[in-house]
Short mmCIF file of C-alpha atoms (C1' of nucleotides) in Angstrom, two decimals:
data_model
loop_
_atom_site.label_atom_id
_atom_site.label_comp_id
_atom_site.label_asym_id
_atom_site.label_seq_id
_atom_site.Cartn_x
_atom_site.Cartn_y
_atom_site.Cartn_z
CA MET A 1127 -0.05 -0.20 0.43
CA SER A 1128 2.34 2.88 -1.58
CA THR A 1129 1.38 6.12 -1.88
CA PRO A 1130 -0.49 6.61 -4.89
CA GLY A 1131 1.99 9.38 -6.48
CA ARG A 1132 5.42 9.53 -8.06
CA PRO A 1133 7.99 10.05 -7.45
CA PRO A 1134 8.73 7.24 -4.60
CA ARG A 1135 10.02 7.75 -1.60
CA ALA A 1136 13.89 7.09 -1.09
CA SER A 1137 13.56 3.62 1.73
CA ASP A 1138 10.18 2.09 0.68
CA PRO A 1139 10.28 -0.89 0.39
CA ASP A 1140 7.20 -0.82 -1.61
CA ALA A 1141 7.68 1.45 -3.63
CA ALA A 1142 7.73 0.81 -7.61
CA PRO A 1143 11.54 0.89 -8.47
CA ARG A 1144 12.73 4.31 -9.93
CA GLY A 1145 14.00 4.95 -13.83
CA PRO A 1146 16.39 7.33 -14.09
CA GLY A 1147 15.73 11.02 -13.58
CA GLU A 1148 13.46 10.27 -11.42
CA ARG A 1149 13.27 12.13 -7.36
CA ALA A 1150 14.68 9.96 -4.51
CA GLY A 1151 14.24 12.95 -2.34
CA LEU A 1152 17.47 12.23 -0.40
CA THR A 1153 19.43 15.29 0.20
CA ALA A 1154 23.30 16.07 2.66
CA ASP A 1155 20.96 15.98 6.24
CA ILE A 1156 19.13 12.78 5.00
CA VAL A 1157 21.60 10.95 4.01
CA LEU A 1158 24.58 11.81 7.01
CA ALA A 1159 21.96 10.44 9.84
CA ALA A 1160 21.81 7.33 7.61
CA ALA A 1161 25.51 7.07 8.27
CA ARG A 1162 25.27 7.19 11.43
CA GLU A 1163 22.64 5.53 11.59
CA LEU A 1164 24.41 2.04 10.22
CA LEU A 1165 27.84 3.31 12.09
CA ASP A 1166 25.55 3.32 15.86
CA GLU A 1167 25.54 -0.28 14.17
CA SER A 1168 27.57 -1.89 12.77
CA GLY A 1169 30.71 0.35 13.11
CA ALA A 1170 33.16 2.50 10.49
CA GLU A 1171 33.38 -1.45 8.74
CA GLY A 1172 29.53 -1.62 8.23
CA LEU A 1173 29.65 2.21 6.00
CA SER A 1174 30.28 1.72 3.19
CA MET A 1175 27.97 3.73 0.03
CA ARG A 1176 26.99 1.28 -0.37
CA ARG A 1177 25.61 -0.19 1.96
CA LEU A 1178 24.13 4.05 2.70
CA ALA A 1179 22.58 2.93 -0.27
CA ASP A 1180 21.16 0.31 -0.49
CA ARG A 1181 19.61 1.25 3.35
CA LEU A 1182 18.73 4.53 0.90
CA GLY A 1183 16.62 2.73 -1.49
CA VAL A 1184 18.88 4.30 -3.89
CA ALA A 1185 21.92 3.01 -6.70
CA PRO A 1186 25.67 3.75 -4.98
CA ASN A 1187 26.45 6.38 -7.13
CA ALA A 1188 23.24 8.68 -5.86
CA LEU A 1189 24.89 9.71 -3.16
CA TYR A 1190 27.48 11.72 -4.60
CA SER A 1191 24.77 14.54 -5.45
CA HIS A 1192 24.41 15.22 -1.63
CA VAL A 1193 27.62 13.68 -0.46
CA PRO A 1194 31.50 14.49 -1.80
CA GLY A 1195 32.64 10.54 -1.73
CA LYS A 1196 33.25 9.04 1.50
CA ALA A 1197 36.40 10.86 2.99
CA GLY A 1198 34.01 13.62 3.02
CA LEU A 1199 31.05 11.83 5.03
CA LEU A 1200 33.53 10.84 7.33
CA ASP A 1201 34.09 14.37 7.62
CA ALA A 1202 30.44 14.89 8.32
CA VAL A 1203 29.63 12.65 10.67
CA LEU A 1204 32.86 12.52 12.97
CA ASP A 1205 31.46 16.55 13.25
CA SER A 1206 28.62 15.41 14.02
CA LEU A 1207 30.10 13.28 16.80
CA LEU A 1208 31.68 15.70 18.56
CA ALA A 1209 28.75 18.69 18.27
CA GLU A 1210 27.57 15.82 21.40
CA VAL A 1211 31.58 16.16 23.42
CA VAL A 1212 29.68 19.19 26.45
CA VAL A 1213 30.37 19.32 29.67
CA ALA A 1214 28.59 21.03 31.68
CA GLY A 1215 29.83 24.06 34.05
CA ILE A 1216 33.85 23.62 32.45
CA GLU A 1217 34.13 27.31 33.99
CA ALA A 1218 32.94 26.66 37.27
CA MET A 1219 35.68 24.19 37.43
CA GLY A 1220 39.18 24.78 37.87
CA TRP A 1221 41.45 24.98 34.75
CA ARG A 1222 43.30 22.01 35.02
CA ASP A 1223 39.89 19.84 36.33
CA GLY A 1224 37.80 21.91 34.05
CA LEU A 1225 40.91 20.51 31.04
CA LEU A 1226 40.78 17.00 32.20
CA SER A 1227 36.54 16.82 32.29
CA LEU A 1228 36.71 18.17 28.23
CA MET A 1229 39.40 15.30 27.97
CA ARG A 1230 36.96 11.95 29.72
CA ALA A 1231 34.31 13.62 27.35
CA SER A 1232 36.71 13.84 24.23
CA ARG A 1233 38.17 9.93 25.10
CA ALA A 1234 34.31 8.04 25.90
CA MET A 1235 32.88 10.07 23.02
CA LEU A 1236 35.75 8.56 21.26
CA LEU A 1237 35.91 5.09 22.53
CA ASP A 1238 31.79 4.75 21.69
CA HIS A 1239 32.68 4.56 18.43
CA GLY A 1240 36.00 4.51 18.26
CA SER A 1241 35.65 2.05 14.43
CA LEU A 1242 36.17 5.63 13.45
CA LEU A 1243 38.79 6.72 15.46
CA PRO A 1244 41.82 6.20 11.92
CA HIS A 1245 39.59 8.26 10.24
CA LEU A 1246 40.22 11.09 12.37
CA LEU A 1247 43.52 10.64 13.17
CA SER A 1248 44.30 10.52 9.26
CA ARG A 1249 42.55 14.18 8.15
CA PRO A 1250 42.77 17.03 9.62
CA MET A 1251 40.60 18.83 12.39
CA ARG A 1252 38.24 21.46 10.85
CA GLY A 1253 35.27 20.68 11.03
CA PRO A 1254 32.62 24.22 13.16
CA ASN A 1255 33.04 21.57 16.23
CA ALA A 1256 36.15 20.54 16.16
CA SER A 1257 37.16 24.76 16.78
CA ARG A 1258 34.16 25.48 19.07
CA LEU A 1259 36.24 22.20 21.64
CA ALA A 1260 39.62 23.73 20.51
CA GLU A 1261 38.03 27.13 21.49
CA VAL A 1262 37.39 26.21 24.96
CA ALA A 1263 39.98 24.22 25.57
CA LEU A 1264 42.12 27.16 24.92
CA GLY A 1265 39.48 28.67 26.94
CA ARG A 1266 40.49 26.69 30.55
CA PHE A 1267 44.35 27.99 29.45
CA GLU A 1268 43.92 30.91 29.57
CA ALA A 1269 42.57 30.72 33.00
CA GLY A 1270 45.75 28.84 34.15
CA GLY A 1271 47.57 31.85 33.04
CA VAL A 1272 48.45 30.46 29.48
CA THR A 1273 48.45 31.82 26.81
CA GLY A 1274 49.27 31.54 23.30
CA ASP A 1275 52.05 28.92 22.07
CA ALA A 1276 52.19 27.46 24.88
CA ALA A 1277 48.51 26.38 25.68
CA VAL A 1278 48.05 25.04 22.75
CA GLU A 1279 51.64 23.59 22.43
CA GLY A 1280 49.86 22.27 26.11
CA LEU A 1281 46.40 21.43 23.75
CA ARG A 1282 48.65 18.63 21.56
CA ALA A 1283 49.65 17.49 23.60
CA LEU A 1284 46.67 16.65 25.60
CA LEU A 1285 44.64 15.11 22.28
CA THR A 1286 48.67 13.42 21.69
CA PHE A 1287 47.76 10.99 24.50
CA THR A 1288 43.85 11.66 24.31
CA PHE A 1289 43.75 9.52 21.59
CA GLY A 1290 46.78 7.75 21.38
CA SER A 1291 44.79 6.04 24.83
CA VAL A 1292 41.68 5.88 22.37
CA ALA A 1293 43.92 3.85 18.96
CA LEU A 1294 44.83 1.09 22.30
CA GLU A 1295 41.92 1.27 24.35
CA ALA A 1296 38.93 1.05 21.22
CA PRO A 1297 39.80 -2.52 20.15
CA ARG A 1298 40.25 -4.51 21.83
CA ARG A 1299 36.73 -2.89 23.85
CA ALA A 1300 35.64 -3.98 20.05
CA GLU A 1301 36.78 -7.47 20.33
CA GLY A 1302 34.38 -9.59 23.03
CA ASP A 1303 35.62 -12.07 25.48
CA SER A 1304 37.77 -9.63 26.34
CA ALA A 1305 38.65 -12.53 29.86
CA ALA A 1306 39.43 -14.39 27.23
CA ARG A 1307 42.03 -12.55 25.40
CA GLU A 1308 43.46 -11.13 28.94
CA GLU A 1309 44.40 -15.18 29.23
CA ALA A 1310 46.02 -15.74 26.17
CA GLY A 1311 47.94 -12.81 26.79
CA ARG A 1312 48.74 -13.80 30.43
CA ARG A 1313 49.47 -16.93 29.36
CA ALA A 1314 51.45 -15.62 26.36
CA PHE A 1315 53.98 -12.53 29.08
CA ALA A 1316 53.67 -14.73 31.48
CA SER A 1317 56.12 -17.49 28.56
CA ALA A 1318 58.18 -14.89 27.27
CA ASP A 1319 61.95 -14.83 27.17
CA ASP A 1320 61.73 -12.18 28.86
CA ALA A 1321 62.43 -11.93 32.61
CA ARG A 1322 60.91 -9.01 33.80
CA VAL A 1323 58.24 -9.18 30.59
CA ALA A 1324 57.23 -13.04 32.23
CA ALA A 1325 57.12 -11.60 36.11
CA SER A 1326 55.30 -8.22 34.98
CA ALA A 1327 52.81 -10.81 32.94
CA ASP A 1328 49.63 -9.94 35.24
CA ALA A 1329 49.62 -6.31 34.30
CA LEU A 1330 51.11 -6.79 30.86
CA ALA A 1331 48.62 -8.47 29.81
CA ARG A 1332 45.45 -6.55 32.28
CA ARG A 1333 43.21 -3.52 30.10
CA PRO A 1334 44.11 0.06 32.02
CA ALA A 1335 41.31 1.27 34.03
CA ASP A 1336 39.97 4.33 33.83
CA ALA A 1337 42.65 6.70 36.05
CA ALA A 1338 45.07 5.33 34.14
CA PHE A 1339 43.81 7.60 31.32
CA ASP A 1340 43.50 10.37 34.82
CA THR A 1341 46.74 9.72 36.17
CA GLY A 1342 48.48 10.22 32.39
CA ILE A 1343 46.74 14.30 31.89
CA ARG A 1344 47.35 14.82 35.16
CA TRP A 1345 51.11 14.41 34.37
CA LEU A 1346 51.23 16.26 31.63
CA LEU A 1347 48.99 19.51 33.48
CA GLU A 1348 51.50 19.62 35.67
CA GLY A 1349 54.21 19.34 33.57
CA ILE A 1350 52.19 21.83 31.10
CA ASP A 1351 51.84 24.45 34.82
CA ARG A 1352 55.01 24.36 35.69
CA ASP A 1353 56.66 25.31 32.12
CA ARG A 1354 54.13 28.41 32.41
CA GLY A 1355 56.41 30.21 35.05
CA PRO A 1356 56.59 30.23 38.64
CA ALA A 1357 55.81 33.75 38.67
CA THR A 1358 52.85 33.51 37.18
CA ALA A 1359 50.43 32.49 40.06
CA GLY A 1360 46.98 33.66 41.00
CA MET B 39 67.21 -18.07 -21.16
CA SER B 40 65.65 -19.57 -18.16
CA THR B 41 67.31 -22.07 -16.24
CA PRO B 42 66.06 -25.43 -18.03
CA GLY B 43 65.08 -27.54 -14.73
CA ARG B 44 61.94 -27.21 -13.16
CA PRO B 45 60.78 -26.58 -11.07
CA PRO B 46 60.38 -23.12 -11.98
CA ARG B 47 61.47 -20.50 -9.78
CA ALA B 48 59.33 -17.75 -7.92
CA SER B 49 58.85 -13.90 -9.27
CA ASP B 50 60.80 -14.98 -12.71
CA PRO B 51 59.40 -14.06 -15.20
CA ASP B 52 61.62 -16.01 -17.88
CA ALA B 53 59.64 -19.36 -16.37
CA ALA B 54 56.78 -21.16 -18.07
CA PRO B 55 53.86 -21.00 -16.62
CA ARG B 56 53.32 -23.21 -13.48
CA GLY B 57 50.57 -25.92 -13.06
CA PRO B 58 48.16 -27.49 -9.90
CA GLY B 59 51.22 -28.86 -7.89
CA GLU B 60 54.05 -27.82 -9.29
CA ARG B 61 56.55 -25.61 -6.18
CA ALA B 62 57.53 -22.44 -6.80
CA GLY B 63 60.49 -22.51 -4.06
CA LEU B 64 58.39 -20.66 -1.53
CA THR B 65 59.19 -19.76 2.10
CA ALA B 66 57.51 -17.35 4.59
CA ASP B 67 60.99 -15.78 4.80
CA ILE B 68 60.58 -14.63 2.03
CA VAL B 69 57.16 -13.64 1.69
CA LEU B 70 58.06 -12.17 4.84
CA ALA B 71 61.22 -10.54 2.68
CA ALA B 72 58.30 -9.06 -0.43
CA ALA B 73 55.53 -8.41 2.41
CA ARG B 74 58.16 -5.41 3.42
CA GLU B 75 59.77 -4.87 -0.01
CA LEU B 76 56.40 -4.09 -1.15
CA LEU B 77 55.81 -1.90 2.28
CA ASP B 78 58.33 -0.11 1.79
CA GLU B 79 57.59 1.41 -1.89
CA SER B 80 54.06 2.24 -1.23
CA GLY B 81 52.84 1.51 1.80
CA ALA B 82 50.98 -0.57 3.93
CA GLU B 83 47.42 0.84 1.17
CA GLY B 84 49.74 -0.96 -1.39
CA LEU B 85 50.59 -4.28 0.58
CA SER B 86 47.96 -6.10 -0.45
CA MET B 87 48.09 -10.05 -0.31
CA ARG B 88 47.74 -9.83 -4.30
CA ARG B 89 50.61 -7.24 -5.12
CA LEU B 90 52.24 -9.40 -3.42
CA ALA B 91 51.58 -12.79 -4.57
CA ASP B 92 52.13 -11.21 -8.01
CA ARG B 93 55.10 -10.29 -7.47
CA LEU B 94 56.67 -13.39 -7.03
CA GLY B 95 55.32 -14.52 -9.38
CA VAL B 96 52.03 -16.34 -8.18
CA ALA B 97 48.17 -17.60 -7.71
CA PRO B 98 46.87 -15.16 -4.68
CA ASN B 99 45.81 -18.03 -2.56
CA ALA B 100 49.41 -19.72 -2.67
CA LEU B 101 50.52 -17.11 -0.17
CA TYR B 102 48.20 -19.47 2.15
CA SER B 103 50.10 -22.56 1.97
CA HIS B 104 53.19 -19.91 4.26
CA VAL B 105 51.19 -17.65 6.44
CA PRO B 106 48.40 -17.51 7.84
CA GLY B 107 46.71 -14.32 6.40
CA LYS B 108 47.36 -10.37 5.76
CA ALA B 109 46.38 -9.43 9.64
CA GLY B 110 49.38 -12.62 10.52
CA LEU B 111 51.74 -11.91 7.78
CA LEU B 112 51.28 -7.95 8.95
CA ASP B 113 51.72 -9.08 12.76
CA ALA B 114 54.64 -10.78 11.27
CA VAL B 115 55.64 -7.20 9.18
CA LEU B 116 55.79 -5.55 12.16
CA ASP B 117 57.89 -7.40 14.24
CA SER B 118 60.45 -7.27 12.59
CA LEU B 119 60.21 -3.68 11.66
CA LEU B 120 60.55 -3.37 15.83
CA ALA B 121 63.99 -5.83 15.64
CA GLU B 122 65.57 -2.09 14.31
CA VAL B 123 64.49 -0.51 17.04
CA VAL B 124 67.86 -0.77 18.58
CA VAL B 125 68.49 2.27 21.80
CA ALA B 126 72.53 0.91 21.91
CA GLY B 127 73.99 1.86 25.43
CA ILE B 128 71.52 3.08 26.77
CA GLU B 129 72.55 0.76 30.38
CA ALA B 130 74.54 3.85 31.15
CA MET B 131 72.60 6.12 30.07
CA GLY B 132 69.78 8.16 33.19
CA TRP B 133 66.73 5.87 33.61
CA ARG B 134 65.13 9.17 32.17
CA ASP B 135 67.34 9.96 29.22
CA GLY B 136 67.73 6.18 28.33
CA LEU B 137 63.79 6.02 28.79
CA LEU B 138 62.95 9.31 25.97
CA SER B 139 65.79 7.22 24.18
CA LEU B 140 63.70 4.00 23.56
CA MET B 141 60.32 6.71 22.73
CA ARG B 142 62.41 8.53 20.09
CA ALA B 143 63.58 5.84 18.43
CA SER B 144 60.35 3.82 18.73
CA ARG B 145 58.70 7.04 16.66
CA ALA B 146 61.03 6.78 14.27
CA MET B 147 60.92 3.87 13.31
CA LEU B 148 57.12 3.15 13.63
CA LEU B 149 57.11 7.22 11.00
CA ASP B 150 59.54 5.76 9.11
CA HIS B 151 56.10 3.41 8.58
CA GLY B 152 53.27 5.13 9.61
CA SER B 153 51.18 3.29 7.75
CA LEU B 154 51.06 0.06 9.23
CA LEU B 155 49.83 2.11 12.53
CA PRO B 156 47.33 1.06 12.43
CA HIS B 157 47.24 -2.51 12.62
CA LEU B 158 49.60 -2.07 14.98
CA LEU B 159 47.72 -0.58 17.27
CA SER B 160 44.67 -2.66 15.96
CA ARG B 161 46.33 -6.10 17.55
CA PRO B 162 48.09 -7.57 20.81
CA MET B 163 51.77 -6.70 20.62
CA ARG B 164 53.05 -10.98 21.67
CA GLY B 165 55.88 -10.41 18.66
CA PRO B 166 59.38 -11.57 20.52
CA ASN B 167 61.11 -7.89 19.45
CA ALA B 168 58.03 -6.05 20.82
CA SER B 169 58.42 -8.91 24.20
CA ARG B 170 62.47 -7.33 24.06
CA LEU B 171 61.64 -3.44 24.32
CA ALA B 172 59.08 -4.06 26.73
CA GLU B 173 61.96 -5.91 28.21
CA VAL B 174 64.78 -2.80 28.67
CA ALA B 175 62.17 -0.07 29.09
CA LEU B 176 60.78 -2.22 32.13
CA GLY B 177 65.00 -2.52 33.38
CA ARG B 178 65.10 0.95 32.78
CA PHE B 179 62.35 1.52 34.95
CA GLU B 180 63.43 -0.27 37.62
CA ALA B 181 66.79 0.94 37.32
CA GLY B 182 65.00 3.99 38.63
CA GLY B 183 63.22 2.19 41.32
CA VAL B 184 60.34 1.95 39.70
CA THR B 185 59.19 -1.32 39.81
CA GLY B 186 56.06 -4.01 38.71
CA ASP B 187 52.62 -2.27 38.55
CA ALA B 188 53.38 1.16 37.96
CA ALA B 189 56.22 -0.12 36.03
CA VAL B 190 53.77 -1.05 34.09
CA GLU B 191 51.49 1.46 34.20
CA GLY B 192 54.52 4.06 33.28
CA LEU B 193 55.33 1.90 30.67
CA ARG B 194 51.83 2.32 29.37
CA ALA B 195 51.68 5.86 29.68
CA LEU B 196 54.58 6.71 27.14
CA LEU B 197 53.62 4.42 24.88
CA THR B 198 50.77 5.75 24.95
CA PHE B 199 52.14 9.26 24.70
CA THR B 200 54.53 7.65 21.66
CA PHE B 201 51.66 6.45 19.30
CA GLY B 202 49.48 9.23 19.52
CA SER B 203 52.29 11.67 18.30
CA VAL B 204 53.07 9.13 15.47
CA ALA B 205 49.44 8.55 14.13
CA LEU B 206 48.40 12.25 14.49
CA GLU B 207 52.03 13.07 12.48
CA ALA B 208 52.31 10.11 10.24
CA PRO B 209 49.44 10.91 7.98
CA ARG B 210 50.20 13.95 7.76
CA ARG B 211 54.12 13.53 6.60
CA ALA B 212 52.15 11.21 4.53
CA GLU B 213 50.79 13.34 2.36
CA GLY B 214 52.60 16.10 0.04
CA ASP B 215 53.09 19.54 -0.53
CA SER B 216 52.91 20.36 3.36
CA ALA B 217 53.68 23.98 2.69
CA ALA B 218 50.37 24.25 0.40
CA ARG B 219 48.74 22.20 3.04
CA GLU B 220 49.54 24.48 6.20
CA GLU B 221 48.69 27.31 4.92
CA ALA B 222 45.12 25.99 3.99
CA GLY B 223 45.23 25.65 7.30
CA ARG B 224 46.33 28.49 8.58
CA ARG B 225 42.95 30.02 6.66
CA ALA B 226 40.87 27.43 8.30
CA PHE B 227 41.48 28.19 11.32
CA ALA B 228 42.47 31.83 10.85
CA SER B 229 38.83 32.09 9.71
CA ALA B 230 36.92 30.40 12.29
CA ASP B 231 34.38 32.30 14.79
CA ASP B 232 35.34 30.97 17.76
CA ALA B 233 38.33 33.82 18.60
CA ARG B 234 41.31 32.24 20.63
CA VAL B 235 40.63 30.08 17.93
CA ALA B 236 41.18 32.67 14.79
CA ALA B 237 44.61 34.11 17.29
CA SER B 238 47.26 31.66 17.54
CA ALA B 239 45.57 30.09 13.16
CA ASP B 240 49.46 29.79 13.48
CA ALA B 241 50.29 27.58 16.04
CA LEU B 242 47.39 25.71 15.12
CA ALA B 243 48.11 24.62 11.47
CA ARG B 244 51.73 24.06 11.93
CA ARG B 245 52.98 20.63 12.11
CA PRO B 246 54.64 20.12 15.98
CA ALA B 247 58.47 20.11 16.14
CA ASP B 248 60.23 16.95 16.87
CA ALA B 249 61.01 19.25 20.87
CA ALA B 250 57.29 18.58 21.42
CA PHE B 251 57.88 14.46 21.58
CA ASP B 252 60.51 15.12 23.58
CA THR B 253 58.54 17.31 26.19
CA GLY B 254 55.07 15.01 26.24
CA ILE B 255 57.43 12.04 27.11
CA ARG B 256 59.50 14.58 29.83
CA TRP B 257 56.45 15.93 31.76
CA LEU B 258 55.37 12.25 31.81
CA LEU B 259 58.62 10.49 33.78
CA GLU B 260 58.75 13.24 35.64
CA GLY B 261 55.16 12.11 37.35
CA ILE B 262 56.31 8.62 36.81
CA ASP B 263 59.33 9.39 38.96
CA ARG B 264 56.80 11.34 40.79
CA ASP B 265 54.59 9.24 41.92
CA ARG B 266 57.51 6.61 42.93
CA GLY B 267 57.43 8.90 45.95
CA PRO B 268 60.44 11.22 47.81
CA ALA B 269 61.55 8.38 49.97
CA THR B 270 63.55 5.98 46.91
CA ALA B 271 66.05 8.89 45.63
CA GLY B 272 69.42 7.27 45.36
"C1'" DA C 67 19.93 18.42 -10.73
"C1'" DC C 68 18.90 14.55 -8.80
"C1'" DC C 69 19.01 9.89 -10.13
"C1'" DT C 70 19.61 4.52 -12.28
"C1'" DG C 71 22.64 0.78 -15.21
"C1'" DA C 72 26.55 -0.37 -16.43
"C1'" DA C 73 31.54 -0.39 -15.73
"C1'" DC C 74 36.40 0.26 -13.99
"C1'" DA C 75 39.76 -1.09 -11.79
"C1'" DC C 76 40.23 -3.35 -7.54
"C1'" DC C 77 39.98 -6.48 -1.96
"C1'" DG C 78 41.16 -10.64 1.29
"C1'" DT C 79 39.62 -15.58 1.60
"C1'" DT C 80 37.43 -19.72 0.45
"C1'" DC C 81 36.93 -23.95 -2.34
"C1'" DA C 82 37.88 -28.22 -5.37
"C1'" DA C 83 41.48 -29.91 -7.75
"C1'" DG C 84 46.52 -31.26 -10.13
"C1'" DT C 85 50.93 -33.61 -8.18
"C1'" DA D 505 52.63 -29.33 1.31
"C1'" DC D 506 52.43 -27.37 -1.99
"C1'" DC D 507 50.24 -24.44 -5.96
"C1'" DT D 508 47.12 -23.35 -9.78
"C1'" DG D 509 42.04 -21.95 -11.13
"C1'" DA D 510 38.50 -20.22 -10.50
"C1'" DA D 511 34.34 -17.80 -7.16
"C1'" DC D 512 32.41 -15.44 -4.00
"C1'" DA D 513 31.52 -11.85 -1.95
"C1'" DC D 514 32.59 -8.03 -1.35
"C1'" DC D 515 34.75 -2.29 -2.13
"C1'" DG D 516 34.60 4.08 -4.37
"C1'" DT D 517 34.00 5.99 -8.22
"C1'" DT D 518 33.14 7.29 -13.05
"C1'" DC D 519 30.48 8.21 -17.04
"C1'" DA D 520 27.10 8.04 -19.35
"C1'" DA D 521 22.73 8.86 -20.35
"C1'" DG D 522 17.77 9.67 -18.78
"C1'" DT D 523 13.33 12.88 -17.15
#
DNA sequence: ACCTGAACACCGTTCAAGT
DNA sequence: ACCTGAACACCGTTCAAGT
């Protein structure tokens, strides 16, 4: 029971097949929304142009009327995810606590979409939400008396650690059966030829706790704080 | 003028085509060496099973007699690259300088093979050379009075920063015309709605100096040193 | 401008068969 | 045990053509 009027809507399974020239009613926003659905369901590996087109009920190449290509689509998906990174009341926190909270929130979002990290790392981050987050971070540095190039270098160090953390953890979270894998790792380390590795097999195989992330960020913030120069204490 | 004796060697273009059952003379080491050649020539993107088989003069599926699959092959390639990470005289250095040198050397190797980093991050590092490097690092921590779980946590923090650094820099080094891209980034940041981002456009667009890596590692080492407890100073 | 059909040039891996 | 031939189930993207 599809509606009698043409053209048929995209993704309507009852619709008669479209011929060339018949509109499917796609827009860039519809494509982006469907891409995010597909991403949440099956990760970045499952997000292909062909599967996306299939879901929208169009031919694969129809997407290229609304999106510049796969890389550009993933750029848009990533920026829409960055929009969800928000730390309420960050201005009321101390500057170091505020930056820690911001990195925690970014890490949490990225861990939820870990399969997208390779793309994030390989592309320049210039979307509006990346810019907004950088602005918030630079504002917190400023509140702590860190300005100019020092703030940019500090921010880069925090992001380096944050991205490294997600890059190491996301693939392990994506794999199921983590207990069995951890045990396999423990045995592999324990049987190594290297004495200290064998002795620390348990710790080496153990997945890092969230607290280890906080600790690393705090070490960096401490270093940034000290390099700011002791004269500026307020 | 190929040698009259059969079976023809792999990768000999003059050889007559082989039928099923005729040996090509492959071994796992030959496959690994050819994979490293292909990697150096065209990066991880150019390293496909089919291209590798083509180079060796065999059918694509012939590789599966010597290698468990592409992931296992890349594991072996990575471990063979880790074998080249060596810091001469590391025991004579202070423990912190030794660890900094080790991270620098690891970073340099990974930057030279940046296209392999996604695979490194997505797989557990359990090869013999990964183990050897972990042993060296744990030995340096021990020399500094950091032992047990604290040493493992410290090493993980250093690797998190190192991998993050390579993950952010390698894609940008792989792209040519870096001056033009940097200028494009500068303009994008300068025209952002966010005031601090626009004001720091130059610094944000600038590629990080090698010194920024050293600084981040030193901050982490300082934090590790302090958390070791002040009583153990030697 | 938006969409279809068909094609191009690839992937990694598996299965059956030959020696 | 080692290799070939053929196939499966995919990719992203481009080109020409239709309305």
